[in-house]
Coordinates of C-alpha atoms in Angstrom, one line a residue:
Chain A
M1 CA -81.1 -29.5 44.9
A2 CA -84.0 -27.0 44.8
E3 CA -85.2 -25.9 41.5
E4 CA -84.8 -22.3 40.6
F5 CA -87.8 -20.5 39.1
K6 CA -87.7 -17.4 37.2
S7 CA -90.9 -15.4 36.7
V8 CA -91.4 -13.5 33.4
V9 CA -93.4 -10.3 34.2
S10 CA -95.1 -8.0 31.7
P11 CA -93.3 -4.7 31.1
L12 CA -96.6 -3.3 29.6
P13 CA -100.3 -3.4 29.8
G14 CA -102.2 -4.8 26.8
V15 CA -103.3 -8.0 25.3
F16 CA -101.0 -11.1 25.6
Y17 CA -100.5 -13.5 22.7
R18 CA -98.7 -16.8 22.7
R19 CA -98.5 -17.1 18.9
P20 CA -97.3 -14.7 16.3
S21 CA -100.7 -14.9 14.4
A22 CA -104.0 -16.6 14.8
D23 CA -103.0 -19.5 12.5
A24 CA -99.4 -19.9 13.6
A25 CA -97.9 -22.3 16.2
E26 CA -97.2 -21.1 19.7
Y27 CA -93.8 -19.5 20.2
V28 CA -93.0 -22.1 22.9
Q29 CA -95.1 -24.7 24.7
E30 CA -95.2 -25.6 28.4
G31 CA -92.3 -27.9 29.0
G32 CA -90.5 -26.4 26.0
R33 CA -86.9 -25.2 26.1
V34 CA -85.9 -21.5 25.8
E35 CA -82.6 -19.8 25.4
V36 CA -81.7 -16.3 26.5
G37 CA -83.4 -13.9 24.1
D38 CA -86.0 -16.3 22.8
T39 CA -89.5 -14.8 22.2
I40 CA -92.1 -16.4 24.4
G41 CA -95.1 -14.2 23.5
L42 CA -96.4 -10.8 22.2
I43 CA -98.0 -7.9 23.9
E44 CA -100.3 -5.7 21.9
I45 CA -100.5 -2.1 23.2
M46 CA -102.3 0.6 21.3
K47 CA -101.9 -1.3 18.0
N48 CA -98.2 -1.9 18.5
F49 CA -96.7 -5.3 19.2
Y50 CA -93.8 -5.9 21.6
E51 CA -92.1 -9.3 21.9
V52 CA -91.7 -10.7 25.4
K53 CA -88.3 -12.4 25.6
S54 CA -86.7 -14.8 28.1
D55 CA -83.6 -13.4 29.8
V56 CA -82.7 -16.9 31.1
A57 CA -82.1 -20.3 29.6
G58 CA -84.3 -23.1 30.8
T59 CA -87.6 -24.9 30.5
I60 CA -91.1 -23.3 30.5
D61 CA -92.8 -24.6 33.6
S62 CA -96.1 -22.9 33.0
F63 CA -97.9 -20.0 31.5
I64 CA -99.9 -18.0 34.0
V65 CA -101.6 -15.9 31.3
V66 CA -103.5 -17.5 28.5
N67 CA -103.5 -16.5 24.8
E68 CA -105.5 -13.3 24.1
E69 CA -105.9 -12.5 27.8
L70 CA -105.7 -8.9 29.0
I71 CA -102.6 -8.2 31.0
D72 CA -101.3 -5.5 33.3
I73 CA -97.9 -4.0 33.8
G74 CA -95.9 -6.1 36.3
Q75 CA -98.2 -9.1 35.9
E76 CA -96.6 -12.6 35.9
I77 CA -96.8 -14.1 32.4
A78 CA -94.8 -17.4 32.8
R79 CA -92.4 -19.3 35.0
I80 CA -89.2 -20.7 33.7
V81 CA -87.2 -23.4 35.5
V82 CA -83.7 -22.0 35.2
E83 CA -80.9 -24.4 34.1
Chain B
M1 CA -114.5 26.1 -8.6
G2 CA -113.9 29.2 -6.5
R3 CA -111.5 29.4 -3.6
S4 CA -112.8 32.8 -2.4
K5 CA -116.3 32.3 -1.3
T6 CA -116.3 33.7 2.2
N7 CA -118.6 35.1 4.7
E8 CA -117.7 36.8 7.9
T9 CA -121.0 36.8 9.8
L10 CA -122.6 33.4 9.3
I11 CA -123.5 31.3 12.2
F12 CA -121.6 28.0 12.2
G13 CA -122.9 24.5 13.0
P14 CA -122.3 22.9 16.3
F15 CA -118.7 21.9 15.7
F16 CA -117.6 25.3 14.6
H17 CA -118.6 26.6 18.0
G18 CA -115.9 28.6 19.7
L19 CA -114.1 29.8 16.6
N20 CA -112.8 33.3 16.5
K21 CA -115.6 35.1 14.7
R22 CA -113.3 37.7 13.1
V23 CA -111.5 35.1 11.0
V24 CA -112.9 34.9 7.5
R25 CA -114.2 31.4 7.0
P26 CA -116.1 29.7 4.3
E27 CA -119.8 29.9 4.2
V28 CA -121.4 27.0 6.1
R29 CA -123.1 24.7 3.6
H30 CA -125.4 22.5 5.4
L31 CA -127.0 20.4 2.7
R32 CA -130.5 21.3 3.9
E33 CA -131.9 24.1 6.0
Q34 CA -130.4 23.9 9.5
D35 CA -132.2 21.8 12.1
E36 CA -134.6 20.3 9.7
D37 CA -135.0 16.7 10.8
M38 CA -134.0 14.1 8.2
N39 CA -136.1 11.1 7.5
F40 CA -133.4 8.6 8.3
P41 CA -133.7 5.5 10.5
K42 CA -132.0 4.8 13.8
L43 CA -128.3 4.6 13.2
L44 CA -125.8 2.3 15.1
I45 CA -122.3 3.6 15.3
A46 CA -119.9 0.6 15.0
N47 CA -117.0 2.5 16.5
R48 CA -115.7 4.3 19.6
G49 CA -114.0 7.4 20.9
E50 CA -113.8 10.7 19.0
I51 CA -115.3 9.5 15.7
A52 CA -118.4 8.1 17.5
R53 CA -118.9 11.5 19.1
R54 CA -118.3 13.2 15.8
I55 CA -121.1 11.1 14.1
I56 CA -123.5 11.6 17.1
R57 CA -123.0 15.4 16.7
T58 CA -124.3 15.4 13.1
C59 CA -127.0 12.9 13.9
K60 CA -128.3 15.1 16.7
R61 CA -128.5 18.1 14.3
L62 CA -130.3 16.0 11.7
G63 CA -132.7 14.4 14.3
I64 CA -131.4 10.9 13.7
P65 CA -131.6 8.6 16.7
T66 CA -128.3 6.8 17.5
V67 CA -127.1 3.6 19.2
T68 CA -123.6 3.4 20.5
V69 CA -121.8 0.1 21.1
Y70 CA -119.0 -0.3 23.7
S71 CA -116.5 -2.8 25.1
E72 CA -116.0 -3.5 28.8
A73 CA -113.0 -1.3 28.7
D74 CA -115.0 1.7 27.3
R75 CA -117.9 1.8 29.8
N76 CA -117.0 5.2 31.1
M77 CA -116.0 6.8 27.8
P78 CA -117.9 10.0 27.0
Y79 CA -119.3 8.8 23.7
V80 CA -121.2 5.9 25.2
Q81 CA -123.7 8.2 27.1
E82 CA -124.0 10.7 24.2
G83 CA -126.0 8.3 22.0
D84 CA -129.7 7.7 22.6
E85 CA -129.2 4.0 23.3
R86 CA -126.2 1.9 24.1
V87 CA -125.2 -1.8 23.9
L88 CA -122.3 -3.6 25.5
I89 CA -120.8 -5.8 22.8
G90 CA -118.0 -7.7 24.6
P91 CA -114.6 -7.6 26.3
A92 CA -111.8 -5.1 25.7
Q93 CA -110.0 -7.1 23.0
A94 CA -111.1 -5.5 19.7
T95 CA -111.5 -8.9 18.0
K96 CA -114.1 -9.7 20.7
S97 CA -116.0 -6.4 20.5
Y98 CA -115.4 -3.7 17.8
L99 CA -114.3 -6.3 15.2
N100 CA -116.9 -8.9 16.2
M101 CA -119.5 -8.7 13.4
D102 CA -121.9 -11.1 15.1
R103 CA -122.1 -8.9 18.3
I104 CA -122.6 -5.7 16.3
M105 CA -125.4 -7.2 14.1
E106 CA -127.1 -8.5 17.3
A107 CA -126.8 -5.0 18.8
A108 CA -128.5 -3.6 15.7
A109 CA -131.3 -6.2 15.9
V110 CA -131.9 -5.7 19.6
T111 CA -132.2 -1.9 19.3
G112 CA -134.0 -1.9 16.0
A113 CA -131.3 0.1 14.3
K114 CA -131.7 0.1 10.5
A115 CA -128.4 1.8 9.5
I116 CA -124.8 1.4 10.5
H117 CA -122.0 3.9 10.4
P118 CA -118.6 2.2 10.6
G119 CA -116.5 5.3 11.3
Y120 CA -112.8 4.7 10.4
G121 CA -110.6 1.7 11.3
F122 CA -112.2 -1.4 12.7
L123 CA -114.8 -2.8 10.2
S124 CA -115.0 0.4 8.1
E125 CA -113.2 -1.1 5.0
N126 CA -114.4 -4.7 5.5
S127 CA -116.5 -5.6 2.5
E128 CA -117.7 -8.7 4.3
F129 CA -119.2 -6.5 7.0
A130 CA -120.8 -4.1 4.5
K131 CA -122.3 -7.1 2.6
R132 CA -123.7 -8.6 5.8
C133 CA -125.3 -5.3 6.8
R134 CA -126.9 -4.9 3.4
E135 CA -128.1 -8.5 3.2
T136 CA -129.8 -8.0 6.6
G137 CA -131.6 -5.0 5.1
L138 CA -129.5 -2.4 7.0
I139 CA -128.1 0.8 5.3
F140 CA -124.3 0.7 5.4
V141 CA -123.0 4.3 5.4
G142 CA -120.3 3.9 2.8
P143 CA -119.7 3.0 -0.8
E144 CA -121.1 -0.1 -2.6
T145 CA -119.7 -3.4 -1.4
F146 CA -117.9 -4.2 -4.7
V147 CA -116.1 -0.9 -4.5
I148 CA -114.8 -1.6 -1.0
E149 CA -113.7 -5.0 -2.1
A150 CA -112.0 -3.7 -5.2
M151 CA -109.9 -1.1 -3.3
A152 CA -109.0 -3.4 -0.3
N153 CA -106.3 -5.1 -2.2
K154 CA -103.5 -2.8 -3.2
I155 CA -102.3 -4.7 -6.2
H156 CA -105.8 -4.9 -7.5
A157 CA -106.4 -1.1 -6.8
R158 CA -103.1 -0.3 -8.6
N159 CA -104.2 -2.2 -11.7
R160 CA -107.7 -0.7 -11.7
M161 CA -106.2 2.8 -11.5
K162 CA -103.6 2.0 -14.2
E163 CA -106.5 0.9 -16.5
A164 CA -108.2 4.2 -15.8
G165 CA -105.2 6.2 -16.8
V166 CA -104.3 7.3 -13.3
P167 CA -100.5 7.3 -12.8
I168 CA -99.3 4.7 -10.3
V169 CA -95.9 4.3 -8.6
P170 CA -93.6 2.3 -11.0
G171 CA -93.2 -1.2 -9.7
Y172 CA -94.4 -4.7 -10.1
D173 CA -98.1 -5.3 -10.2
G174 CA -98.3 -9.1 -9.8
P175 CA -97.8 -10.9 -6.6
I176 CA -94.3 -12.1 -5.8
E177 CA -93.8 -15.8 -5.3
S178 CA -90.4 -16.0 -3.6
V179 CA -87.5 -14.0 -2.2
D180 CA -85.4 -14.8 -5.4
D181 CA -88.4 -13.7 -7.5
A182 CA -88.4 -10.4 -5.5
V183 CA -84.6 -9.9 -5.9
S184 CA -84.6 -10.4 -9.7
L185 CA -87.6 -8.0 -10.0
A186 CA -85.9 -5.5 -7.7
V187 CA -82.8 -5.4 -9.9
E188 CA -85.0 -4.8 -12.9
I189 CA -86.9 -1.9 -11.3
G190 CA -83.9 -0.5 -9.4
F191 CA -83.2 0.3 -5.7
P192 CA -84.3 1.9 -3.5
L193 CA -87.7 0.2 -3.3
M194 CA -90.7 -0.2 -1.0
L195 CA -91.7 -3.7 -0.2
K196 CA -95.4 -3.6 0.7
A197 CA -98.2 -6.0 1.8
S198 CA -101.0 -6.0 -0.7
A199 CA -103.6 -6.2 2.0
G200 CA -101.8 -3.6 4.1
G201 CA -102.9 -0.2 5.4
G202 CA -102.4 2.3 8.1
G203 CA -98.7 2.3 7.6
I204 CA -98.3 -1.3 8.6
G205 CA -96.6 -3.8 6.4
M206 CA -94.2 -1.8 4.4
Q207 CA -90.5 -1.5 4.4
R208 CA -87.9 0.5 2.4
V209 CA -85.1 -1.6 1.0
D210 CA -81.9 -0.1 -0.4
S211 CA -80.0 -3.2 -1.6
E212 CA -80.4 -6.9 -2.4
A213 CA -79.1 -7.8 1.1
E214 CA -81.7 -5.6 2.7
L215 CA -84.5 -7.0 0.6
R216 CA -83.5 -10.5 1.5
M217 CA -83.6 -9.5 5.2
A218 CA -86.9 -7.6 5.0
Y219 CA -88.7 -10.2 2.8
D220 CA -89.6 -12.7 5.5
T221 CA -90.6 -10.1 8.2
T222 CA -92.8 -8.2 5.8
L223 CA -94.5 -11.3 4.7
Q224 CA -94.9 -12.5 8.3
K225 CA -96.4 -9.1 9.3
A226 CA -98.8 -9.2 6.3
V227 CA -100.0 -12.7 7.4
N228 CA -100.3 -11.6 11.1
F229 CA -102.1 -8.3 10.6
F230 CA -104.1 -8.9 7.4
G231 CA -104.3 -12.7 7.0
D232 CA -102.8 -12.3 3.5
G233 CA -99.1 -12.8 2.8
T234 CA -99.1 -11.2 -0.7
V235 CA -96.4 -8.7 -1.1
F236 CA -95.3 -6.4 -4.0
L237 CA -92.6 -3.9 -4.9
E238 CA -92.8 -0.2 -5.6
K239 CA -90.1 2.2 -6.7
W240 CA -89.0 4.4 -3.8
I241 CA -90.0 8.0 -4.5
E242 CA -87.3 10.5 -3.5
E243 CA -88.4 13.3 -1.2
P244 CA -92.0 12.1 -1.1
R245 CA -95.0 14.0 0.0
H246 CA -98.4 12.4 0.8
I247 CA -101.3 14.4 -0.7
E248 CA -104.8 13.1 -0.8
V249 CA -107.9 14.2 -2.6
Q250 CA -111.3 14.1 -0.9
I251 CA -114.0 13.0 -3.3
A252 CA -117.7 12.4 -3.2
G253 CA -119.9 10.5 -5.6
D254 CA -123.6 9.6 -6.1
R255 CA -125.5 6.8 -7.7
L256 CA -126.0 8.8 -10.9
G257 CA -122.3 8.6 -11.5
N258 CA -121.5 12.2 -10.5
V259 CA -118.2 12.6 -8.8
V260 CA -116.8 15.9 -7.3
H261 CA -113.6 16.6 -5.5
L262 CA -113.5 18.5 -2.2
F263 CA -109.9 19.7 -2.6
E264 CA -106.8 18.1 -1.2
R265 CA -105.2 17.5 2.2
E266 CA -101.4 17.5 2.6
C267 CA -100.5 14.6 5.0
S268 CA -96.7 14.5 4.8
V269 CA -96.1 15.1 8.5
Q270 CA -95.9 11.5 9.7
R271 CA -94.3 9.3 12.3
R272 CA -94.0 5.6 11.7
H273 CA -95.9 6.0 8.5
Q274 CA -98.9 7.5 10.4
K275 CA -100.1 11.0 10.0
V276 CA -99.5 13.6 12.8
M277 CA -100.5 16.9 11.2
E278 CA -102.5 17.6 8.1
E279 CA -103.3 20.8 6.2
S280 CA -105.2 22.2 3.2
P281 CA -104.4 23.6 0.8
S282 CA -101.1 21.8 0.3
P283 CA -98.2 24.2 0.2
A284 CA -96.5 21.9 -2.3
L285 CA -98.8 22.2 -5.3
T286 CA -98.7 24.6 -8.2
T287 CA -102.1 25.5 -9.7
K288 CA -101.4 23.3 -12.7
T289 CA -100.4 20.2 -10.7
R290 CA -103.3 20.8 -8.3
E291 CA -105.8 20.7 -11.2
R292 CA -104.2 17.6 -12.7
L293 CA -104.3 15.9 -9.3
Y294 CA -108.1 16.7 -8.9
E295 CA -108.7 15.5 -12.5
A296 CA -106.9 12.2 -11.8
A297 CA -108.8 11.6 -8.5
I298 CA -112.1 12.1 -10.2
R299 CA -111.2 10.0 -13.1
G300 CA -110.1 7.2 -10.8
A301 CA -113.2 7.3 -8.6
K302 CA -115.5 7.4 -11.6
S303 CA -113.8 4.5 -13.2
I304 CA -114.7 2.2 -10.3
G305 CA -118.2 3.6 -9.9
Y306 CA -117.5 5.2 -6.6
T307 CA -120.5 6.2 -4.5
N308 CA -120.4 8.1 -1.2
V309 CA -117.4 9.9 0.4
G310 CA -113.9 8.6 -0.2
T311 CA -110.2 9.6 -0.4
M312 CA -107.7 9.0 -3.2
E313 CA -104.2 9.0 -1.8
F314 CA -101.2 10.1 -3.9
I315 CA -97.5 10.4 -3.5
L316 CA -95.8 13.5 -5.0
D317 CA -92.2 13.5 -5.9
H318 CA -89.8 16.5 -6.0
N319 CA -90.5 17.1 -9.7
G320 CA -94.2 17.5 -9.2
N321 CA -95.1 14.1 -10.5
F322 CA -97.8 12.3 -8.6
Y323 CA -98.7 8.7 -8.4
F324 CA -101.8 6.9 -6.9
L325 CA -101.1 5.0 -3.7
E326 CA -104.4 3.7 -2.4
M327 CA -108.0 4.6 -2.0
N328 CA -109.7 4.8 1.4
T329 CA -113.4 3.9 1.1
R330 CA -114.5 5.6 4.3
L331 CA -114.3 8.8 6.3
Q332 CA -110.7 9.9 7.0
V333 CA -109.5 10.8 10.5
E334 CA -108.4 14.2 9.0
H335 CA -111.8 15.0 7.4
P336 CA -112.2 18.1 9.6
V337 CA -109.5 19.9 7.5
T338 CA -111.8 19.7 4.5
E339 CA -114.8 20.7 6.5
M340 CA -113.1 23.8 7.7
I341 CA -112.2 25.1 4.3
T342 CA -115.4 24.1 2.6
G343 CA -117.9 24.6 5.4
L344 CA -119.4 21.2 4.6
D345 CA -120.3 18.5 7.1
L346 CA -118.9 15.3 5.6
V347 CA -120.8 13.0 7.9
E348 CA -124.0 14.6 6.8
L349 CA -122.9 14.1 3.2
Q350 CA -122.2 10.4 3.8
I351 CA -125.5 9.9 5.4
R352 CA -127.5 11.7 2.7
L353 CA -125.6 9.8 -0.1
S354 CA -126.2 6.5 1.6
A355 CA -129.9 7.3 1.9
G356 CA -130.0 7.5 -1.9
E357 CA -129.9 11.3 -2.3
N358 CA -127.7 12.6 -5.1
L359 CA -125.0 15.3 -4.9
P360 CA -126.9 18.6 -4.4
W361 CA -124.3 20.5 -6.4
T362 CA -121.9 20.4 -9.2
Q363 CA -118.1 21.0 -9.0
A364 CA -118.5 24.6 -9.8
D365 CA -120.7 25.1 -6.8
V366 CA -118.2 23.8 -4.3
G367 CA -115.9 26.4 -2.9
A368 CA -113.0 26.5 -0.4
A369 CA -111.6 29.4 1.5
G370 CA -108.7 30.1 3.8
H371 CA -106.3 27.5 5.3
A372 CA -107.0 24.7 7.8
V373 CA -104.6 22.7 9.9
E374 CA -105.2 19.6 12.0
A375 CA -102.9 18.3 14.8
R376 CA -103.4 14.8 16.2
V377 CA -102.7 14.5 20.0
Y378 CA -101.4 11.0 20.7
A379 CA -100.9 9.4 24.1
E380 CA -97.2 8.5 23.6
D381 CA -93.7 9.6 24.3
P382 CA -92.9 12.5 22.0
K383 CA -89.5 11.2 21.1
T384 CA -89.7 7.4 21.0
F385 CA -93.5 7.2 20.3
F386 CA -93.8 4.6 23.0
P387 CA -97.5 4.3 23.9
S388 CA -98.6 5.9 27.2
P389 CA -101.9 4.7 28.4
G390 CA -103.4 5.9 31.7
E391 CA -105.9 8.2 33.3
I392 CA -106.2 11.7 32.1
G393 CA -106.0 14.2 35.0
R394 CA -106.5 17.8 34.2
M395 CA -107.2 18.6 30.6
N396 CA -107.4 22.2 29.5
L397 CA -108.6 23.0 26.0
P398 CA -108.8 26.7 25.2
S399 CA -112.4 27.8 24.8
T400 CA -112.0 29.8 21.6
G401 CA -109.9 29.7 18.4
A402 CA -110.0 26.0 17.5
R403 CA -112.2 23.0 17.0
F404 CA -111.5 20.1 19.3
D405 CA -112.6 16.6 18.3
F406 CA -111.6 14.6 21.4
G407 CA -112.8 11.1 22.4
Y408 CA -111.6 11.6 26.0
G409 CA -112.3 14.1 28.8
E410 CA -110.9 14.8 32.2
G411 CA -110.9 11.6 34.3
S412 CA -111.2 9.4 31.1
T413 CA -108.8 6.5 30.9
V414 CA -106.8 6.0 27.7
S415 CA -106.8 2.2 27.6
P416 CA -103.9 0.2 26.2
Y417 CA -106.3 -1.7 23.9
Y418 CA -107.0 0.8 21.2
D419 CA -105.5 3.6 19.1
P420 CA -103.3 6.1 20.9
M421 CA -105.0 9.1 19.5
V422 CA -106.6 11.2 22.3
G423 CA -108.1 13.8 20.0
K424 CA -107.6 16.3 17.2
V425 CA -107.1 20.0 17.2
I426 CA -108.3 21.8 14.1
V427 CA -107.8 25.5 13.3
H428 CA -108.7 27.7 10.3
G429 CA -107.2 31.0 9.2
M430 CA -107.4 33.4 6.2
N431 CA -104.1 32.1 5.1
R432 CA -101.4 29.5 6.1
H433 CA -99.4 31.9 8.2
Q434 CA -102.5 32.8 10.2
A435 CA -103.6 29.2 10.6
L436 CA -100.1 28.1 11.8
A437 CA -100.0 31.0 14.3
Q438 CA -103.4 30.0 15.6
M439 CA -102.4 26.4 16.0
R440 CA -99.2 27.3 17.9
K441 CA -101.2 29.6 20.2
T442 CA -103.8 26.9 20.8
L443 CA -101.3 24.1 21.5
Q444 CA -99.3 26.3 23.9
Q445 CA -102.5 26.9 25.9
M446 CA -103.4 23.2 26.1
Q447 CA -102.7 21.0 29.0
V448 CA -103.2 17.3 29.3
D449 CA -102.0 15.7 32.5
G450 CA -101.7 12.1 33.7
I451 CA -100.4 10.7 30.5
Q452 CA -97.5 11.5 28.2
T453 CA -98.6 13.3 25.0
N454 CA -96.9 14.4 21.8
L455 CA -97.8 18.1 22.4
S456 CA -94.1 19.1 22.6
L457 CA -93.4 17.4 19.2
L458 CA -96.4 19.2 17.6
L459 CA -95.0 22.5 18.8
K460 CA -91.5 21.5 17.5
I461 CA -93.0 20.8 14.1
L462 CA -94.7 24.2 14.0
D463 CA -91.3 25.9 14.8
N464 CA -89.4 23.9 12.2
H465 CA -88.3 26.1 9.3
Q466 CA -88.9 23.5 6.6
F467 CA -92.5 23.1 7.9
I468 CA -93.0 26.9 8.1
N469 CA -91.7 27.3 4.5
G470 CA -94.0 24.5 3.4
R471 CA -91.0 22.6 2.0
Y472 CA -91.2 19.4 3.9
T473 CA -91.4 15.7 3.0
T474 CA -92.5 12.6 4.9
N475 CA -89.0 12.6 6.4
L476 CA -89.7 15.7 8.4
V477 CA -90.4 14.2 11.8
T478 CA -87.5 11.7 11.6
D479 CA -85.1 14.6 10.6
L480 CA -86.4 16.8 13.3
L481 CA -85.9 14.2 16.1
R482 CA -82.3 13.5 14.8
D483 CA -81.3 17.2 15.0

């Protein structure tokens, strides 16, 4: 059975964060489980913060963008192995 | 203090250029004879965009050499080329460039700059930065380090003002330890309340709560935001003021302990707790309340030994009672409103005070005339306020009738990494009616293509009867979008 990947793409340009604050733990780690609606990261755009949520349940395969990296609209953020 | 000192024929400084000459305006009060070079060292501007351009304009007039700093995202911004020297300080992320003290100190060392102007936002109210500048022998254009430190914490600032006899919003002045702690205090003070981050600012980290259930819900998120944004999870409670208006008083102080006020600015037109339109004088104040407000602002500033230019922010309730909110130890975004009614150049005043000069006049010498209004043009959806970065195509700014403080020009890119403010439009009239008409005319003539802007919202505000009557509160924009 082939594994089904789901790409999470950025709806916005800005700066990507994997944790809610500099000292906090990451929302989710690679290999970690996510449910529908779970936050996997933050995007800062013009001093506003938007949560990036998963719209599938599954396991994080990998993050394509690292913490604090600049990100463009439509850019792939992470891949999730769908359950 | 007179409000009537006017002159119809005087030539204005560079930023008054383009104003309709028939409008009666205050006499321009350059602190020294115009174009006389000031003996002030090379100044590095630790900021970007419109405020960097604004500072450069005054420095050029005073003969002060300038250094601009920029991030990789800002290479093509107009301000970068307008300074005499420029230094790339890092990647787009503010934490790696405009908030990176090491890189800014290096830029000063490399260029031999001996003074730093922090502008507003970024490091402007960071006492650690002011301290580092001064320990390195640089002039920091701003108040003493201990003053910045004292006002940075809202609980501390409230207590200092209370001691000085300045009215503060009823509430709890100590930090709150837990959500149960918050609830029992809230019951004591009475709902509705504002839950606020002590280290907060710029409208971030505050939440209105109307009931115990709402307080319990808001507590964790406010605390989390306080930690995320300000690295300090201390929160406190303030009584909610009904029909609130935000009115601030511009003050200036010198090292001899002289403090004067430079009148007020009405800042109640806000969206998401951030200012959209400001005016002076405030249409809400009676002569008596206005005088009490000025007196409180001066008393508060004197009590902490304030030096340089600063702003005391107050909240006014529907009975004309006012309460201290916070003090901004820097130049405000909306400082041009004050410049337009007084004829003063506040950046020049900041520079001269930081050079050790004293106030060149007493309160009685400072006059204001007419009415000024400022509108902030934001790159955002006019209804949802959703940010709209992108490249500006055509940008038409009428050549007369208004002052334009813009950080961007045609072909500039409004990047997603910084503040959404594209620029400010400032007008002056003999009275409020004339100033509002001039603002309406100017905004109608303006065109900014390529990005979404709030121009249509600004025009809607100008057509709103509450705004026209001067009977508006901080709820104006929310009410207007609901209708």
